[in-house]
PDB file of C-alpha atoms in Angstrom:
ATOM      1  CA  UNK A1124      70.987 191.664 124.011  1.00 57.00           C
ATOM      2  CA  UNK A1125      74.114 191.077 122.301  1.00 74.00           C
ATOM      3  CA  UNK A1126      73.441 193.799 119.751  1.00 74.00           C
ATOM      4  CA  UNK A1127      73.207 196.587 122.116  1.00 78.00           C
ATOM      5  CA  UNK A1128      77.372 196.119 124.169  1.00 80.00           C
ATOM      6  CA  UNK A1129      78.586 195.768 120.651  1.00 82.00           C
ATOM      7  CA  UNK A1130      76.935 198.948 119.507  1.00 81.00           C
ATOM      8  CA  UNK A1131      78.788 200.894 122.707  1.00 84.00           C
ATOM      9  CA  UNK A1132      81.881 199.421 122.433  1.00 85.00           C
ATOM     10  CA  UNK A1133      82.058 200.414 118.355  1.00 86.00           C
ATOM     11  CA  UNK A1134      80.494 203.992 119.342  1.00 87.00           C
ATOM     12  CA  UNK A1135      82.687 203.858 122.331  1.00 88.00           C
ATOM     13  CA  UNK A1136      86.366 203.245 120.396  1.00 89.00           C
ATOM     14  CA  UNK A1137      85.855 204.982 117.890  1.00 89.00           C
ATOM     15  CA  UNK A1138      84.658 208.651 119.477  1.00 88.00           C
ATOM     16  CA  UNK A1139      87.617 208.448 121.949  1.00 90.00           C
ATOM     17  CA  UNK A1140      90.124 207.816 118.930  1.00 90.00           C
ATOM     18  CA  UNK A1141      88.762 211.015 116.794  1.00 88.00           C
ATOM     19  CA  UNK A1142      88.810 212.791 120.280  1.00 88.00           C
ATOM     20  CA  UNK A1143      92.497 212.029 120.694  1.00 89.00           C
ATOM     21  CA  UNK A1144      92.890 212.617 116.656  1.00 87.00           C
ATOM     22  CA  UNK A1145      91.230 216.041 117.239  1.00 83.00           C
ATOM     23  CA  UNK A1146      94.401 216.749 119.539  1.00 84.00           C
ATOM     24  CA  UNK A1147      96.683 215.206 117.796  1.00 83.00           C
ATOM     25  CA  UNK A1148      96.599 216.326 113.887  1.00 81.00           C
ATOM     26  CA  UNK A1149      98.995 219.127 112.880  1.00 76.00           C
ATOM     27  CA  UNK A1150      96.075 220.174 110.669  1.00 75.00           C
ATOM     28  CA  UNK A1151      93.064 222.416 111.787  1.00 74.00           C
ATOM     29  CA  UNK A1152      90.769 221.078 109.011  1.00 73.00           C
ATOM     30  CA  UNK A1153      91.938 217.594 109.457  1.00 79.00           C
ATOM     31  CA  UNK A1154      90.899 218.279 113.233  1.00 80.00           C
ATOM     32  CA  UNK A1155      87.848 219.562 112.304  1.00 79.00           C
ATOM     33  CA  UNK A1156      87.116 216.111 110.871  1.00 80.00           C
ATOM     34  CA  UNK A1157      87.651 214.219 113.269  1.00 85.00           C
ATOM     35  CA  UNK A1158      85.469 216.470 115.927  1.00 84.00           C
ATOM     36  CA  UNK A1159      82.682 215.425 113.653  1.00 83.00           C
ATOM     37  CA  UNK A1160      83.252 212.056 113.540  1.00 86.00           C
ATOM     38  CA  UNK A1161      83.455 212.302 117.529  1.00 87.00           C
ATOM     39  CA  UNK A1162      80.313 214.055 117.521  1.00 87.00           C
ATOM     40  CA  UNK A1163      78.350 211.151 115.453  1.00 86.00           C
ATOM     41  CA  UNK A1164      79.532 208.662 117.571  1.00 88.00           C
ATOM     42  CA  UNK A1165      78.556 210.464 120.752  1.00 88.00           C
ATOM     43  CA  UNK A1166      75.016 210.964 118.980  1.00 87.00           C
ATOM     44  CA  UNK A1167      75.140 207.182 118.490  1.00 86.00           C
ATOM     45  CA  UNK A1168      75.543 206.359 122.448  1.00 87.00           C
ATOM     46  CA  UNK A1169      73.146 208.756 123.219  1.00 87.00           C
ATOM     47  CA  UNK A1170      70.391 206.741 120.810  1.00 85.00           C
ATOM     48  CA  UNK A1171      71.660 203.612 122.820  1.00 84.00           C
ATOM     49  CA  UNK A1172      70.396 205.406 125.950  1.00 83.00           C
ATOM     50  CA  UNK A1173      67.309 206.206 124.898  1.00 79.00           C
ATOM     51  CA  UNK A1174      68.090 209.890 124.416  1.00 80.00           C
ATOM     52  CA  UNK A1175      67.225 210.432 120.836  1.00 80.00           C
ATOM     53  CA  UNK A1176      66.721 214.636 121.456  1.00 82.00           C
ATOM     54  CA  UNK A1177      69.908 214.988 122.820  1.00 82.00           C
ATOM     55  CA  UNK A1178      71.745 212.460 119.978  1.00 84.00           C
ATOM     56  CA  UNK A1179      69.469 215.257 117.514  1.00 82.00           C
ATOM     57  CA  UNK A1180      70.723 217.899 118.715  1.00 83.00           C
ATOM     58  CA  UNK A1181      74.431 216.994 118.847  1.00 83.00           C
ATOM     59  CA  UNK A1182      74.039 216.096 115.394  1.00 82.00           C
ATOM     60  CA  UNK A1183      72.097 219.365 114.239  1.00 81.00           C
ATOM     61  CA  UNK A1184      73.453 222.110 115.887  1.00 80.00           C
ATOM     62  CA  UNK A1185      77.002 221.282 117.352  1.00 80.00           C
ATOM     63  CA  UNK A1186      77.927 220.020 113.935  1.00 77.00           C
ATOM     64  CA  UNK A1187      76.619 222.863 112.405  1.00 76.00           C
ATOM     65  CA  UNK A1188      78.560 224.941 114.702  1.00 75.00           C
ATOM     66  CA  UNK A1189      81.596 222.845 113.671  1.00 73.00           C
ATOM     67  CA  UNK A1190      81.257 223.579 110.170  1.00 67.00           C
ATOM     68  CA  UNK A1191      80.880 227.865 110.970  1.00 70.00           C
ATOM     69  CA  UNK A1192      84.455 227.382 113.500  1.00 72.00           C
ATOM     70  CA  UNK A1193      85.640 225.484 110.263  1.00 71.00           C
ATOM     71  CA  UNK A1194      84.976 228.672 108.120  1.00 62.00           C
ATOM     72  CA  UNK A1195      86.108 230.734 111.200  1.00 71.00           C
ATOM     73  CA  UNK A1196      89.548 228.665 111.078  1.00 68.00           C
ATOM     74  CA  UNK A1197      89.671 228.920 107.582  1.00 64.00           C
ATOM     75  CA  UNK A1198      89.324 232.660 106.854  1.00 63.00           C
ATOM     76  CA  UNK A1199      91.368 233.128 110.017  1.00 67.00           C
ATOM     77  CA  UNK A1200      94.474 230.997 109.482  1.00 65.00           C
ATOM     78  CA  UNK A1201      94.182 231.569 105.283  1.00 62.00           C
ATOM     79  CA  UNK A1202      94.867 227.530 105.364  1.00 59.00           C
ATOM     80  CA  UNK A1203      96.461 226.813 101.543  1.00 62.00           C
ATOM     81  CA  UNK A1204      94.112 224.761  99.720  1.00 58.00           C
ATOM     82  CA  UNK A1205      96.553 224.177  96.724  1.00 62.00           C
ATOM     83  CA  UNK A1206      98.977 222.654  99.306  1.00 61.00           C
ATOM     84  CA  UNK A1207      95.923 220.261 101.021  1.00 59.00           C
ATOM     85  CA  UNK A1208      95.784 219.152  97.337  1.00 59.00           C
ATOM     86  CA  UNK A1209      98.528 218.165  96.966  1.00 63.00           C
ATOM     87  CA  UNK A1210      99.081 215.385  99.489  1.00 61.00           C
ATOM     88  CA  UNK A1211      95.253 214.486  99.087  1.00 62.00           C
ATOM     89  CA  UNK A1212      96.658 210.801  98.071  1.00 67.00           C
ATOM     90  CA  UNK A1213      99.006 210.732 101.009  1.00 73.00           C
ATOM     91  CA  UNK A1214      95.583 210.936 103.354  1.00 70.00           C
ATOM     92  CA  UNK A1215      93.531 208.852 101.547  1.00 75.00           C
ATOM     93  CA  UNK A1216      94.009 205.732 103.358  1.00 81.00           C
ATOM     94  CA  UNK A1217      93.137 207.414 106.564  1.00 80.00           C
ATOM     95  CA  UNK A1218      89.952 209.024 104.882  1.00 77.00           C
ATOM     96  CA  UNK A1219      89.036 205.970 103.536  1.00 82.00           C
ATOM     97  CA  UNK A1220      89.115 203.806 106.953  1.00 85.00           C
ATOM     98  CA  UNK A1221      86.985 207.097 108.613  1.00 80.00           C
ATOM     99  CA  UNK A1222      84.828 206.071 105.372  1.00 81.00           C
ATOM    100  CA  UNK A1223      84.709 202.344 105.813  1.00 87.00           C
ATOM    101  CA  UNK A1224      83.942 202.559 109.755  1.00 84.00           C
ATOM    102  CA  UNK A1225      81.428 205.010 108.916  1.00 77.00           C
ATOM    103  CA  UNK A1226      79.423 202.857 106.360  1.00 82.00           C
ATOM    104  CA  UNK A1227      80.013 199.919 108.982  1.00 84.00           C
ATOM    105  CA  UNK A1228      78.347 201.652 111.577  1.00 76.00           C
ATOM    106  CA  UNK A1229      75.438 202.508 109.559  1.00 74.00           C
ATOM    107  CA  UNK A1230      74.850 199.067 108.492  1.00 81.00           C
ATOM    108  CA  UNK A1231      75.102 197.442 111.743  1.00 77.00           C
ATOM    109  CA  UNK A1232      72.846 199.707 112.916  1.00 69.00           C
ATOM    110  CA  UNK A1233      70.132 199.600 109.973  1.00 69.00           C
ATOM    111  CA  UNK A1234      70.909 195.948 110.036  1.00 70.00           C
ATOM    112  CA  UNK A1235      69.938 195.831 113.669  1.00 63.00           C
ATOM    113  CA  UNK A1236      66.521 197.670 113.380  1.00 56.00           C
ATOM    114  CA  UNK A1237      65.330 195.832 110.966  1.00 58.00           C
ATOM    115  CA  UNK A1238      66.712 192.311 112.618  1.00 55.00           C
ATOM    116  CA  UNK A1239      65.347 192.812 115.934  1.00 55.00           C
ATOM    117  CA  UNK A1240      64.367 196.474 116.546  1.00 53.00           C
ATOM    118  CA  UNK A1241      63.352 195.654 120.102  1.00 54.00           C
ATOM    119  CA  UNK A1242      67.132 195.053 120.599  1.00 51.00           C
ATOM    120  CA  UNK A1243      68.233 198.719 119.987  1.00 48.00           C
ATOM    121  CA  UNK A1244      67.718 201.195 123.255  1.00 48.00           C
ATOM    122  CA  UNK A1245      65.906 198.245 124.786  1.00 48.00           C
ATOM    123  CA  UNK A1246      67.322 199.754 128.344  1.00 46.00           C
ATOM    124  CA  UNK A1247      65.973 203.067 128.119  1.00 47.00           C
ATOM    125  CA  UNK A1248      62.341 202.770 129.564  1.00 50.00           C
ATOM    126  CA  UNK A1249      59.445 203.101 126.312  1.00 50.00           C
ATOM    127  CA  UNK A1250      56.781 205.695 127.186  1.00 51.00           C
ATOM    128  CA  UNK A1251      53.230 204.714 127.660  1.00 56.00           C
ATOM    129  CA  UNK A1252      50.903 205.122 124.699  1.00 48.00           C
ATOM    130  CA  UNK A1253      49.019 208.228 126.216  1.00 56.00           C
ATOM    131  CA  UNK A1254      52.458 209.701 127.155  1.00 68.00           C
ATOM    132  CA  UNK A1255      54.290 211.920 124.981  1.00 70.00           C
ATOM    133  CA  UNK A1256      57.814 210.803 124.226  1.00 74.00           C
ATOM    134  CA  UNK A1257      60.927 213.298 125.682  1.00 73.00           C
ATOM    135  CA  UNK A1258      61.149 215.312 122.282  1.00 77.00           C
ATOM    136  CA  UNK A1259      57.566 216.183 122.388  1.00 79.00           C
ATOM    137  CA  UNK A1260      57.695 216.835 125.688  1.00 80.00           C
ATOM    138  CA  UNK A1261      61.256 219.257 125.549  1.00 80.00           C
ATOM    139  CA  UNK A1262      58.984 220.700 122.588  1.00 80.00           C
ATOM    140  CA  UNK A1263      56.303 221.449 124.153  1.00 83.00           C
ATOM    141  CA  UNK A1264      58.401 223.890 126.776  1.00 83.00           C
ATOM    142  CA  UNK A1265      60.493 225.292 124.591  1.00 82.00           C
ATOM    143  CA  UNK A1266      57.674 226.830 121.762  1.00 84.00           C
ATOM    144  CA  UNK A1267      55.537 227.575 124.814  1.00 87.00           C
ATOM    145  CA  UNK A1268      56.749 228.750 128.078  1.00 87.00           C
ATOM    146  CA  UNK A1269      60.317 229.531 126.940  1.00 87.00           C
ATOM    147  CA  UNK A1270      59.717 230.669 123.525  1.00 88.00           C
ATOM    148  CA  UNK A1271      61.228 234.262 124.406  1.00 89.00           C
ATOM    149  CA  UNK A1272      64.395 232.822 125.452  1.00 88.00           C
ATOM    150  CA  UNK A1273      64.581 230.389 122.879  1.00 86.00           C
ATOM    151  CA  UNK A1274      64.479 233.441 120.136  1.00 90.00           C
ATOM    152  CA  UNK A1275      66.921 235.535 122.201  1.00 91.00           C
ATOM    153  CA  UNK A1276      69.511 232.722 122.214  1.00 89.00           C
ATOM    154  CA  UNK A1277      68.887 232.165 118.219  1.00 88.00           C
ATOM    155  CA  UNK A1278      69.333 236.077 117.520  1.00 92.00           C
ATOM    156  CA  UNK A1279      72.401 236.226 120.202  1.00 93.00           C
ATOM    157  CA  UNK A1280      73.609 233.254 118.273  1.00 86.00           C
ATOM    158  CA  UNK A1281      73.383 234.633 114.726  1.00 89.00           C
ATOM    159  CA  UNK A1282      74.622 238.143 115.724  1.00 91.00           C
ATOM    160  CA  UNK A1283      77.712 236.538 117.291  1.00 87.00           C
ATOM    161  CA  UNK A1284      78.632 234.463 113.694  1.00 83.00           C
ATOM    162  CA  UNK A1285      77.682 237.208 111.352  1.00 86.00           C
ATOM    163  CA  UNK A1286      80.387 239.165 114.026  1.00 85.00           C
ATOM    164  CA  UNK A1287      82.842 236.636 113.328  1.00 79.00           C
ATOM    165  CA  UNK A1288      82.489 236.718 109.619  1.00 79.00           C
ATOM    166  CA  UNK A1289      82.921 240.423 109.435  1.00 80.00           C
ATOM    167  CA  UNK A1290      85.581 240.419 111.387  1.00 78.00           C
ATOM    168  CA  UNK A1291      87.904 238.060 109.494  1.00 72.00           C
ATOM    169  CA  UNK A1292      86.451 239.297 106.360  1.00 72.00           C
ATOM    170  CA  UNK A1293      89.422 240.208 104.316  1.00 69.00           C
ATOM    171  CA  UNK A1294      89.279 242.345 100.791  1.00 67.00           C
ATOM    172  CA  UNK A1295      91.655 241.083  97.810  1.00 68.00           C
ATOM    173  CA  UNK A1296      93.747 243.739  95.962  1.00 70.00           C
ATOM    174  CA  UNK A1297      92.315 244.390  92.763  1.00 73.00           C
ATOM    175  CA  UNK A1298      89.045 243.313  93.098  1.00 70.00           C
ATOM    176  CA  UNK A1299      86.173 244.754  92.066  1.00 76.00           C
ATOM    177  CA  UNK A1300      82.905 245.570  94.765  1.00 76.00           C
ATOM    178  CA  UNK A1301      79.809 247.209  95.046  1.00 77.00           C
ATOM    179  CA  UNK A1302      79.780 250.108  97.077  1.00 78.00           C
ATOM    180  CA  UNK A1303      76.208 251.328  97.536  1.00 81.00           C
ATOM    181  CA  UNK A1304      76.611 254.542  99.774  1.00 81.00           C
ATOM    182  CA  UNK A1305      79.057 255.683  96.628  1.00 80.00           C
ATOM    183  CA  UNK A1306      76.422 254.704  94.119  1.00 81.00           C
ATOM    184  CA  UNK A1307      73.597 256.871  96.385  1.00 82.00           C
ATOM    185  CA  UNK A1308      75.772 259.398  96.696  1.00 82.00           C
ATOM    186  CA  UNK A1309      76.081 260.186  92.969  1.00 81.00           C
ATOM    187  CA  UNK A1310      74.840 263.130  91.038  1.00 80.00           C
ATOM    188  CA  UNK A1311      73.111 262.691  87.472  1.00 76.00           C
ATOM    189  CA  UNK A1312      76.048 265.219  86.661  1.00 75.00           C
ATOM    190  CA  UNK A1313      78.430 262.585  86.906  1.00 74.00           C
ATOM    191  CA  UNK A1314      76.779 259.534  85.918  1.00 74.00           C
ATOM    192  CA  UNK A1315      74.641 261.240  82.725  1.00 74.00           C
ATOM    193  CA  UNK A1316      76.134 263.000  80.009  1.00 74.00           C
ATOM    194  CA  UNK A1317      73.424 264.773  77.585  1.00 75.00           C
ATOM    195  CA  UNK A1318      74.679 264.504  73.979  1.00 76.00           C
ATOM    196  CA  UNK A1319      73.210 265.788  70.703  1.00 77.00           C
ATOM    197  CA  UNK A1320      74.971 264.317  67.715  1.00 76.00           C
ATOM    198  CA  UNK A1321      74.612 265.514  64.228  1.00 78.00           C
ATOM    199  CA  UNK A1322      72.540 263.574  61.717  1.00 78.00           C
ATOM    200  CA  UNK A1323      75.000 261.251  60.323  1.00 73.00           C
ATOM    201  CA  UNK A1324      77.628 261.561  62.382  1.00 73.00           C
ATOM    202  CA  UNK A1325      77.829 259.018  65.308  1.00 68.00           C
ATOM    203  CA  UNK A1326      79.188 259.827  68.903  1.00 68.00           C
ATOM    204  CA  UNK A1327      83.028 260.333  69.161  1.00 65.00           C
ATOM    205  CA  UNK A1328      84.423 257.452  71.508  1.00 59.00           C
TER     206      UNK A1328
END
């Protein structure tokens, strides 16, 4: 029982430092970072309680959505990449402790299911045999009874960041694109010019 108080308090620390960090850094992608790491460690109290589905889905979709608001930031702010670069070595010792607690988590906790994997989310109640488990069960209603509203909220979802990408789309000078309605819109008169060249004489250029 020792395994699972030391699990919380590691999960605990370090999700309410990267929350604070998210608040703190000067940097949007730097706070973008540490959200993640906030949102890993939440997952990994949520697995403590016995909530795997909701420790999934914190994992899957919020930092998903982290990494579209980090394109959103990007293309909205035009954050300098060349400048990031160039203090990369002044931030490595802070990316390498993120690192390092990181791989330490994961080991204690691989370490700890295969030690004594009755130890890990030994509060949380197990299910009986002939009982489906929560994630089967959240499943089951979603694909069946709320299916339609599951689809409406994955379209609503998708409209609303292909809307945010259009909208702080921006077109470089001197670029070359494809415009398709132009390239319908042409006439063979303009695109095709008939020729008939003498024998032995090529085309003039």
């Amino acid at each position: 029982m020792i395994l699972q108080p030391l699990f919380f308090y590691l999960f605990s620390i370090v999700t309410v430092a990267a929350a604070f960090m998210v608040i703190a850094a000067r940097n949007p992608v730097h706070s973008v970072l540490f959200l993640i790491l906030a949102f890993f460690n939440a997952a990994g109290l949520f697995i403590l309680l016995g909530a795997e589905f909701l420790a999934m889905i914190l994992v899957v979709v919020y930092v998903g959505a982290v990494a579209v608001l980090f394109l959103f930031v990007v293309m909205m702010l035009d954050v300098d990449f060349a400048e990031l670069r160039e203090g990369f070595l002044q931030y490595l010792p802070i990316g390498g402790l993120v690192g390092i607690i990181l791989l330490i988590e994961l080991i204690l906790v691989l370490g700890g299911v295969l030690v004594s994997p009755g130890e890990i989310g030994g509060a949380a109640p197990t299910p009986p045999a002939d009982q489906v488990t929560n994630v089967g069960a959240i499943g089951a209603l979603l694909y069946t009874r709320y299916i339609l509203y599951f689809q409406m909220a994955g379209l609503i979802l998708l409209v609303a960041m292909v809307g945010a990408i259009v909208l702080t789309l921006r077109h470089k000078v001197n670029v070359k694109r494809q415009d398709i309605g132009r390239q319908v819109a042409r006439s063979p008169k303009t695109t095709v010019e008939v020729m008939r060249p003498e024998t032995g004489k090529g085309i003039p250029g």
